[in-house]
XYZ file of C-alpha atoms in Angstrom:
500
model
C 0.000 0.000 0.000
C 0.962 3.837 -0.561
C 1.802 5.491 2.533
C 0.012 8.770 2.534
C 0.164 11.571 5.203
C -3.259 13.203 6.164
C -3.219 16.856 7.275
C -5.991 18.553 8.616
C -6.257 21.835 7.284
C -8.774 24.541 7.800
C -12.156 22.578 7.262
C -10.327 20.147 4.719
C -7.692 17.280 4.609
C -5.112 17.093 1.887
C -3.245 13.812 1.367
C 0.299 13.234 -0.362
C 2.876 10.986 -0.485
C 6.470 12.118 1.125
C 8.489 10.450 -1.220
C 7.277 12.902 -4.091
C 8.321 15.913 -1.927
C 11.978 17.041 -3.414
C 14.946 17.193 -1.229
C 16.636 19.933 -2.803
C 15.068 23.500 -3.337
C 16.361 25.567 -6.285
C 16.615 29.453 -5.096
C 16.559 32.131 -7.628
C 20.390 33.996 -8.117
C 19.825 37.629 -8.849
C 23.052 40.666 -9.294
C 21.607 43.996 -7.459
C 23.705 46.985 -8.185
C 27.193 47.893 -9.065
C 29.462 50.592 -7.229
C 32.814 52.410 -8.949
C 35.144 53.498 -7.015
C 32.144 53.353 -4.229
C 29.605 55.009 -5.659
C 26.457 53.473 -6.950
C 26.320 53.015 -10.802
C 22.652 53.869 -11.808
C 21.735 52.410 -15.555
C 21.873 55.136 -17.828
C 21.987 55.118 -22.033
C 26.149 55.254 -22.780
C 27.057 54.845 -19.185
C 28.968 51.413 -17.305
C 25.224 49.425 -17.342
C 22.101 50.407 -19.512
C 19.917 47.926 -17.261
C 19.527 47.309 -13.723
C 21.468 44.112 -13.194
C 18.887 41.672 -12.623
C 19.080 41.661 -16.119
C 22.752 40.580 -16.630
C 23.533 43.339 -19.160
C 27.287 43.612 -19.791
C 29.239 45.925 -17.375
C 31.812 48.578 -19.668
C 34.335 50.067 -17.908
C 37.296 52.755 -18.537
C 40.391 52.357 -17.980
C 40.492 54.429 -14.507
C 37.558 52.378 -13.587
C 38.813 49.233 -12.743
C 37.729 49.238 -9.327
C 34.366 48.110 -8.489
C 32.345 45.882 -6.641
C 28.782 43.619 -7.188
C 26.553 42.888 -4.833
C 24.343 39.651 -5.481
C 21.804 37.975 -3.881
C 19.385 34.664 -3.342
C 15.824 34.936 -3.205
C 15.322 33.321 0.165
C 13.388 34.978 2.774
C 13.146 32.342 5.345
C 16.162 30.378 6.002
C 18.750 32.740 4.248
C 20.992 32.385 7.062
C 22.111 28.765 5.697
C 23.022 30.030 2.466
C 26.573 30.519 1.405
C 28.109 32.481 -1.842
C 30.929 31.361 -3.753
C 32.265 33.868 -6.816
C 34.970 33.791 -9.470
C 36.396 36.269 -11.841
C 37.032 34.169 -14.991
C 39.943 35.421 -16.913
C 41.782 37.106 -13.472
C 40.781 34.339 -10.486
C 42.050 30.847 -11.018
C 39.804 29.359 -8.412
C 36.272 29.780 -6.765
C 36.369 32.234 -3.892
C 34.324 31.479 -0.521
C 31.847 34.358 0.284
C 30.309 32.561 3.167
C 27.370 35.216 3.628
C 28.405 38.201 2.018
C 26.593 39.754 -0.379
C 29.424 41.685 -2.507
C 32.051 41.122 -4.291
C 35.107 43.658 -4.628
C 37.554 44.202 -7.422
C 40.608 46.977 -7.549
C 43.361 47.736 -10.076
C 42.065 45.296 -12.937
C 43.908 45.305 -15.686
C 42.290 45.746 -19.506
C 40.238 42.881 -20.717
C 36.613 40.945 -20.597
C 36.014 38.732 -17.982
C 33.147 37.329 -16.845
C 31.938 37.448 -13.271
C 30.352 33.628 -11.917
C 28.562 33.606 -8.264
C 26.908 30.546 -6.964
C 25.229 29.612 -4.171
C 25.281 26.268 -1.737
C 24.011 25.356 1.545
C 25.232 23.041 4.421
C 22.730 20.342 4.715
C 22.373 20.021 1.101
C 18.809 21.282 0.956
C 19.875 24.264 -1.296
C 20.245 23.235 -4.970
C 23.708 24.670 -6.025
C 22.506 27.608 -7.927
C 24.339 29.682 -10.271
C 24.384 32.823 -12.186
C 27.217 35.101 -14.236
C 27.660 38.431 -15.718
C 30.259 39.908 -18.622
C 32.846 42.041 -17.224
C 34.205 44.634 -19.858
C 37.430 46.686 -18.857
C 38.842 49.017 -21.980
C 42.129 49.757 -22.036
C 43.756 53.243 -21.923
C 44.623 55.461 -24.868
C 47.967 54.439 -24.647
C 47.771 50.876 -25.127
C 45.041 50.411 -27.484
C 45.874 48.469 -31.073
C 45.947 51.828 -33.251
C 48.480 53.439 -30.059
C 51.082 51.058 -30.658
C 50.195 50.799 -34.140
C 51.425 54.651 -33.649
C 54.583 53.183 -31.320
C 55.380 50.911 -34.148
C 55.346 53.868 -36.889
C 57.167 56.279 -34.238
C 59.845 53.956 -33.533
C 60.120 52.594 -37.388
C 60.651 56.569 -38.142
C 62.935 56.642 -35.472
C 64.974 53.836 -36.175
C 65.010 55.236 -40.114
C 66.175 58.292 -38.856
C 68.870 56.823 -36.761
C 70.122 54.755 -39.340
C 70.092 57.482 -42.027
C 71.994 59.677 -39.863
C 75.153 57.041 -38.797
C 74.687 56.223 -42.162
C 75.060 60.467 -43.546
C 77.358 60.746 -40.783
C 79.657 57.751 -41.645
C 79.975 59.222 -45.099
C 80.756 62.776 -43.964
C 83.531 61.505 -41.445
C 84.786 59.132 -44.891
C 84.491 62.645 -46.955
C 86.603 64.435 -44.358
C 89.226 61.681 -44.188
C 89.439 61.967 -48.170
C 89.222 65.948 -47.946
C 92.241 65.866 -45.101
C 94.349 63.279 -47.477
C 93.454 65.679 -50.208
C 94.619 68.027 -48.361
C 97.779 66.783 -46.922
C 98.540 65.607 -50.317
C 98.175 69.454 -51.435
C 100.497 70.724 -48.973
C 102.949 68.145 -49.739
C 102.660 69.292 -53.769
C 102.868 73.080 -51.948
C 105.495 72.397 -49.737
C 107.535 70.826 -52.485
C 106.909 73.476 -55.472
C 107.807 76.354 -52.997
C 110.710 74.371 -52.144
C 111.012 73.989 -55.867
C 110.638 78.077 -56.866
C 113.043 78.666 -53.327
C 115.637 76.743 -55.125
C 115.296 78.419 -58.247
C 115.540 81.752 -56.743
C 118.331 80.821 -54.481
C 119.964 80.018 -58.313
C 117.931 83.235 -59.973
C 120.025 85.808 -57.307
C 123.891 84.630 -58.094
C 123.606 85.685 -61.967
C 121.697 88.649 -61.021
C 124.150 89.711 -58.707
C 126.960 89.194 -60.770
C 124.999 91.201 -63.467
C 124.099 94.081 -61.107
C 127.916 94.347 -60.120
C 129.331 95.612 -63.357
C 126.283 97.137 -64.535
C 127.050 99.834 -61.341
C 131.133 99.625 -62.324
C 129.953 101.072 -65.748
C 127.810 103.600 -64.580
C 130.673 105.200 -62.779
C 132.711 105.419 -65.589
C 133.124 109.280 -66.208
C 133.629 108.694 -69.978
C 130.799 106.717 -70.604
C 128.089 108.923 -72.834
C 124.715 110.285 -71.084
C 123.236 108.244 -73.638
C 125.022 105.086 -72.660
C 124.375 105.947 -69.005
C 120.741 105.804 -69.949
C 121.126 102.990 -71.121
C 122.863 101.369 -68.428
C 120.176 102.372 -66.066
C 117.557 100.523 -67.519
C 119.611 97.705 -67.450
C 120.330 98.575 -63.492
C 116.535 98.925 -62.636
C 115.726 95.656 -64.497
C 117.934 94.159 -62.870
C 116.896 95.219 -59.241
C 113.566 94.551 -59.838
C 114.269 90.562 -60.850
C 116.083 90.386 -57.921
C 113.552 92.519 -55.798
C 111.206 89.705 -57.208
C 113.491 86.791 -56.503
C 113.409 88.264 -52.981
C 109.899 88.395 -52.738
C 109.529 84.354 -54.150
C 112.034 84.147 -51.171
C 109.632 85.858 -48.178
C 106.807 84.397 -49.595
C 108.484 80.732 -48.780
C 108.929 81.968 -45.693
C 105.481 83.589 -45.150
C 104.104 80.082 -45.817
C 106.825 78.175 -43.039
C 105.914 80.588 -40.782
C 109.355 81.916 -40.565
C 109.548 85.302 -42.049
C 110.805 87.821 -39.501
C 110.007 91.369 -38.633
C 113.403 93.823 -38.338
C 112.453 97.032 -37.501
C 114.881 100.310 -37.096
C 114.065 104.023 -37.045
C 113.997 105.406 -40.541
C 111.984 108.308 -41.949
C 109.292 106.405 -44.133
C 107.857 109.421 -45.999
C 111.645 109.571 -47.656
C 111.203 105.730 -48.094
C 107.908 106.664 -49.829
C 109.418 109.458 -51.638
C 111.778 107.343 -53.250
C 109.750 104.694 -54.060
C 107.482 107.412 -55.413
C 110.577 109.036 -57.674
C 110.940 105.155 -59.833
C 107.227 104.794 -60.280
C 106.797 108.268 -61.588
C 108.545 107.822 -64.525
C 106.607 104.980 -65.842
C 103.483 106.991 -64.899
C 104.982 109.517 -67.131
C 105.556 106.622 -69.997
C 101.923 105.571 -70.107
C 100.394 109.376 -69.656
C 98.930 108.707 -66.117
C 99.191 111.893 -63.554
C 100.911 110.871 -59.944
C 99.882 112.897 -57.931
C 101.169 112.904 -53.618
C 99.843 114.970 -50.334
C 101.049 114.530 -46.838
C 104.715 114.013 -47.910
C 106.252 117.140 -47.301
C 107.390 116.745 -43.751
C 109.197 113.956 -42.397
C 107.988 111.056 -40.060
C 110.606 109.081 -37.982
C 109.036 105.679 -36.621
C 110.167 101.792 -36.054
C 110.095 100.363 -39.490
C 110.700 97.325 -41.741
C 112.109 98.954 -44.632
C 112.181 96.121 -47.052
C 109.070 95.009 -45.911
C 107.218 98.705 -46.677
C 109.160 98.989 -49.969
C 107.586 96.067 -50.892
C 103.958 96.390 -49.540
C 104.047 100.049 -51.017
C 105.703 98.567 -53.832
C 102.890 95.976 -54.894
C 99.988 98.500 -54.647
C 101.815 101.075 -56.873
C 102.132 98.283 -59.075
C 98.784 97.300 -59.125
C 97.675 100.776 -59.524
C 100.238 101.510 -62.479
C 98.546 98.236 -64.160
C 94.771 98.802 -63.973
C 95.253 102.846 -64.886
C 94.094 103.851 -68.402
C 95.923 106.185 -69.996
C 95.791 110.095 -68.970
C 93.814 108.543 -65.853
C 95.846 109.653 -62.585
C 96.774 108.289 -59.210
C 97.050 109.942 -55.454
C 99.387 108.890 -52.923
C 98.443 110.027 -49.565
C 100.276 110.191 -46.139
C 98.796 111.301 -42.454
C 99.317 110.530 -38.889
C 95.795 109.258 -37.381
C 94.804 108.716 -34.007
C 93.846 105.312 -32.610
C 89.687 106.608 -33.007
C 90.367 107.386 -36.794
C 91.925 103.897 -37.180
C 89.020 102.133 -35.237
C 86.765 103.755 -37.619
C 88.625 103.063 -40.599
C 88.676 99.457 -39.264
C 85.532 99.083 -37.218
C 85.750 96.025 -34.870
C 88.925 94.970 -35.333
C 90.490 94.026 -32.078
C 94.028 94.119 -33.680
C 93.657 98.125 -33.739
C 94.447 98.934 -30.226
C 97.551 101.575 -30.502
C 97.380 105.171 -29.777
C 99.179 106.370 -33.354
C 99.228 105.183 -36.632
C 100.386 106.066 -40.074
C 98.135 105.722 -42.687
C 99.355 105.863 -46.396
C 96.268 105.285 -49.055
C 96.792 104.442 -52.727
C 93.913 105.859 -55.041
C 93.217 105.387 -58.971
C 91.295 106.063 -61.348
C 89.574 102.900 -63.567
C 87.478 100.341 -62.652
C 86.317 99.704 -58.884
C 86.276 96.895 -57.056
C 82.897 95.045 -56.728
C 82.117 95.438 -52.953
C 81.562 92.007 -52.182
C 84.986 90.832 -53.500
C 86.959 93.983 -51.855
C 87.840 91.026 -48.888
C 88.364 88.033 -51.488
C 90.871 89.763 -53.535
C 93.456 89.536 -50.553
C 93.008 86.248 -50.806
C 95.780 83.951 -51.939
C 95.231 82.574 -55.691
C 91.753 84.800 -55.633
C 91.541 86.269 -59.147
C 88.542 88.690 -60.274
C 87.262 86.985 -63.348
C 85.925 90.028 -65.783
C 89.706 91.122 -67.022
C 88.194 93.297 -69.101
C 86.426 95.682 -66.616
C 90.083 96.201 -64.893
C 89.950 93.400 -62.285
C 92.090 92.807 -59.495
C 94.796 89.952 -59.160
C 94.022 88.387 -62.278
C 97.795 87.602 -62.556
C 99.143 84.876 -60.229
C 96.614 86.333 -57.237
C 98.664 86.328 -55.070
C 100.364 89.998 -55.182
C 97.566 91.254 -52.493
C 97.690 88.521 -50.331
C 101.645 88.692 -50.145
C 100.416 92.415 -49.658
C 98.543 91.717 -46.557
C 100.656 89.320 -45.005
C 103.181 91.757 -44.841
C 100.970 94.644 -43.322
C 99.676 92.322 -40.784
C 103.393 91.179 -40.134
C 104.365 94.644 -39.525
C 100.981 94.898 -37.106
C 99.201 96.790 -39.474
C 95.957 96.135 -41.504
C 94.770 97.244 -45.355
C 91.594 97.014 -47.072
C 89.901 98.052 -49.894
C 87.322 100.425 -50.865
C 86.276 102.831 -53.149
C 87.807 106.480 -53.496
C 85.428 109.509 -52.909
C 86.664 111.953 -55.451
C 87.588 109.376 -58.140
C 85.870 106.683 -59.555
C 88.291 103.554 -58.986
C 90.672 101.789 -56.628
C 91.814 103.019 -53.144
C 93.850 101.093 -51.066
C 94.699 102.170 -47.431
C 97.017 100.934 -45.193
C 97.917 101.547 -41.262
C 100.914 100.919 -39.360
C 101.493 101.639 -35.499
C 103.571 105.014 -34.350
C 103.986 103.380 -30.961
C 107.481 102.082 -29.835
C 105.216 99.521 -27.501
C 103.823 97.791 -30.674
C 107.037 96.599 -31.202
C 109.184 94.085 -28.824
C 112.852 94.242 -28.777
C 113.131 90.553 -30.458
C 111.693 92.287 -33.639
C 114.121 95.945 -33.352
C 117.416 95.605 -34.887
C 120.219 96.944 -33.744
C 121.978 98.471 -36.593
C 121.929 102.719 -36.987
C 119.310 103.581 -39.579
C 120.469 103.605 -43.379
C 120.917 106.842 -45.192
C 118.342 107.451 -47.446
C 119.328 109.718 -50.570
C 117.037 112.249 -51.405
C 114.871 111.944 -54.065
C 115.100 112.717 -57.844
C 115.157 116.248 -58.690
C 114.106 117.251 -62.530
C 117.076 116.624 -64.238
C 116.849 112.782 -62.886
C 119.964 113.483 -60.495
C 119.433 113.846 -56.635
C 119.273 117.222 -55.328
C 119.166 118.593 -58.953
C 122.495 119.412 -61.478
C 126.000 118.425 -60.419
C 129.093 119.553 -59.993
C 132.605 117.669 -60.427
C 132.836 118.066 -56.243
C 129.186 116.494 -56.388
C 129.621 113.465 -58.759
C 133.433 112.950 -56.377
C 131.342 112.699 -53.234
C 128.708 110.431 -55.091
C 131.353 108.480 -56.324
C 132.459 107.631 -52.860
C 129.188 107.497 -51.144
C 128.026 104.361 -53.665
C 130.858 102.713 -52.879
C 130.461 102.826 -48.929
C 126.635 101.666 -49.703
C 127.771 98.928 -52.395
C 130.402 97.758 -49.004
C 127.100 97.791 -46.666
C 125.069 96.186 -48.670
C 127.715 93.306 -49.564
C 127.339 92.666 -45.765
C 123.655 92.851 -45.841
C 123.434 96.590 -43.939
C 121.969 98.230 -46.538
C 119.424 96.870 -49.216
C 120.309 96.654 -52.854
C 117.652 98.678 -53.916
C 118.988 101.438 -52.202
C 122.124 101.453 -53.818
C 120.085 101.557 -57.033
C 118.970 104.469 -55.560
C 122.632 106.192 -55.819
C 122.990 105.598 -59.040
């Protein structure tokens, strides 16, 4: 027979059999609200939730949202007490988590990802079927480490890395370009060095004949028989002559401008009767090719420590080049003044080199063809050449007349430069060399007395105008003391010329 269980209820009696009643009892699993950071997350359109979570929407979170919590409940009013929660993070929690009776869940510092949040619920006597329920967990990652960021990293660092490599690789070939450039280079010194070792040997060979030439030439000259038209004669011969050698000598200096061993010998002498003379032998080719020479400031006499073969030769060079690049009946102005040291720092503006009290300035002005103004610095460059011939340029021989020019100045602690004249439409070339005794040290002042310097020409071509027997006597012996100085190197060549 059926066992069945009567109950008496109100005023009826129900019957049923206790092995049809289940054992187990399934309990509802419901999620209640979610908290960020600790504050409650109402469901909103675009926000973390768009539904209240009973309806286990997904949960979207920033990245500076990864903190939250869940809380979660069973739908057991009368023995809730026995229940116990168990929860798991799937994709951060390896195992299921114990809850006992709490109703929340927390979660801090999550990284980026989707996970999926499992709760479930169990009781001790077993009369709770185990009971579970899960929602999606969405955390986006920052900015910074989405796909398209380090698709930007990748492209960033690729550019980089291009970049990198491009410049060891440019800067690979500019250190291979210098090491060819310095090997060109020392190769070019070395083919320097050895031509102006070359053209000092030469020279060295050049002065001998000369000298032996110059010699008799000045015997003849003295001969009292010999006919003014012979003399003439004879003198052409004697300024060709000094002026090979004067030209051997400068081959010579230049060698040693370029070794760094040309010297500075400085003694008092008057240099407006070093001008003078210099002056005197230019005027008559002036007078050749029509030009006009004209000269102001030289009237007086200036006594100073000077470098006399070294001014005959800077003064020299610029004569020259004004001789060459004046047309005919054109005309040329030498001038000579004492400046202060503001006149000089204006002529020169911001040159540190001009720093002495006194200078002398000499200028060299023609008529022709300027300069262009931005080759007035290039043309005292060595080998610099103007190109347009034509138009009267500037070292368009061996180019390197001015910048043997300027060597010298700066040498003798001067400076030059070149502009254009105000009152003629040409060349000017100025010049400035220190008054001061302090500019110059005792290593550089020589110890000899000062040569005498003849006067200059007078208009018959002899010094200090027409002679007498007494005159020509006292000549006579005065070139010979000179030719005896200058045999032991106290008195330049050229100023023997001079006597003649």
């Amino acid at each position: 027979l059926r066992k069945q269980i009567t109950a008496d209820e109100h005023k009826s009696i129900s019957l049923f059999d206790p092995s049809a009643v289940p054992t187990k009892r399934r309990i509802p699993l419901v999620f209640e609200n979610l908290r960020i950071h600790n504050r409650l997350v109402a469901p909103r359109s675009g926000g973390p939730i768009e539904r209240h979570l009973a309806y286990n929407p997904e949960i979207r979170l920033r990245h500076n949202q990864n903190g939250f919590s869940v809380s979660f409940a069973a739908l057991e009013y009368c023995e809730y007490g026995r229940v116990h929660y168990h929860y798991k993070l799937e994709g951060f929690d390896d195992y299921w988590i114990e809850a006992r009776n709490n109703h929340e869940v927390n979660y801090a510092n999550l990284p980026a990802g989707r996970y999926l949040l499992r709760v479930k619920i169990t009781s001790n006597d077993q009369s709770v079927a185990e009971t579970e329920n899960a929602i999606p967990v969405i955390i986006r990652p920052a900015p910074w480490r989405t796909w398209w960021a380090y698709g930007c990293y990748f492209i960033v660092a690729g550019g980089l890395v291009w970049v990198l490599v491009g410049s060891w690789l440019r800067i690979r070939a500019g250190k291979a370009a210098v090491r060819v450039a310095e090997r060109e280079k020392e190769q070019e010194r070395r083919m320097n060095a050895m031509i102006r070792s070359f053209f000092s040997n030469v020279s060295h060979e050049f002065r001998t004949p000369l000298t032996m030439i110059s010699g008799p030439v000045a015997q003849l000259c003295e001969d009292p028989g010999l006919s003014e038209q012979n003399r003439r004669l004879l003198l052409i011969v004697q300024r060709s002559t000094d002026r090979m050698l004067e030209l051997v000598n400068q081959q010579l200096d230049f060698s040693k401008l370029e070794n760094d061993t040309l010297r500075l010998r400085v003694r008092r002498t008057d240099i407006i009767r070093v001008l003078q003379r210099r002056i005197d032998i230019f005027r008559v080719n002036a007078a050749t090719k029509g030009i006009s020479l004209q000269t102001c400031g030289l009237e007086e006499t200036c006594v100073m420590w000077l470098d006399e073969d070294k001014q005959d030769k800077i003064f020299g060079n610029l004569m020259s080049n004004a001789l060459k690049f004046t047309p005919g009946n054109g005309r040329i102005v030498v001038r000579f003044d004492m400046i202060g040291h503001d006149k000089a720092a204006r002529l020169f503006p911001g040159d540190a080199a001009v720093r002495w009290m006194r200078y002398v300035k000499v200028s060299v002005a023609n008529t022709g063809a300027d300069i262009p103004e931005d080759q007035r610095e290039k043309i005292f460059e060595r080998y610099y050449r103007i190109n347009n011939r034509t138009e009267g340029s500037y070292n368009y021989g061996t180019g390197i007349g001015l910048y043997y020019t300027r060597s010298l100045v700066e040498l003798h602690h001067g400076r030059i430069k070149a502009s254009s004249p105000e009152e003629l439409s040409g060349a000017l070339f100025t010049f400035i060399l220190p008054l001061d005794d302090e500019a110059y040290p005792e290593q550089e002042r020589s110890s000899e007395s000062p040569a005498e310097i003849p006067p200059p020409l007078g208009r018959r071509g002899f010094r200090g105008g027409f002679r007498t027997r007494t005159h020509r006597r006292a000549g006579a012996e005065k070139r010979v003391g000179a030719r005896r100085r200058c045999r032991r190197g106290q008195l330049p060549l050229h100023a023997v010329v001079a006597l003649l």
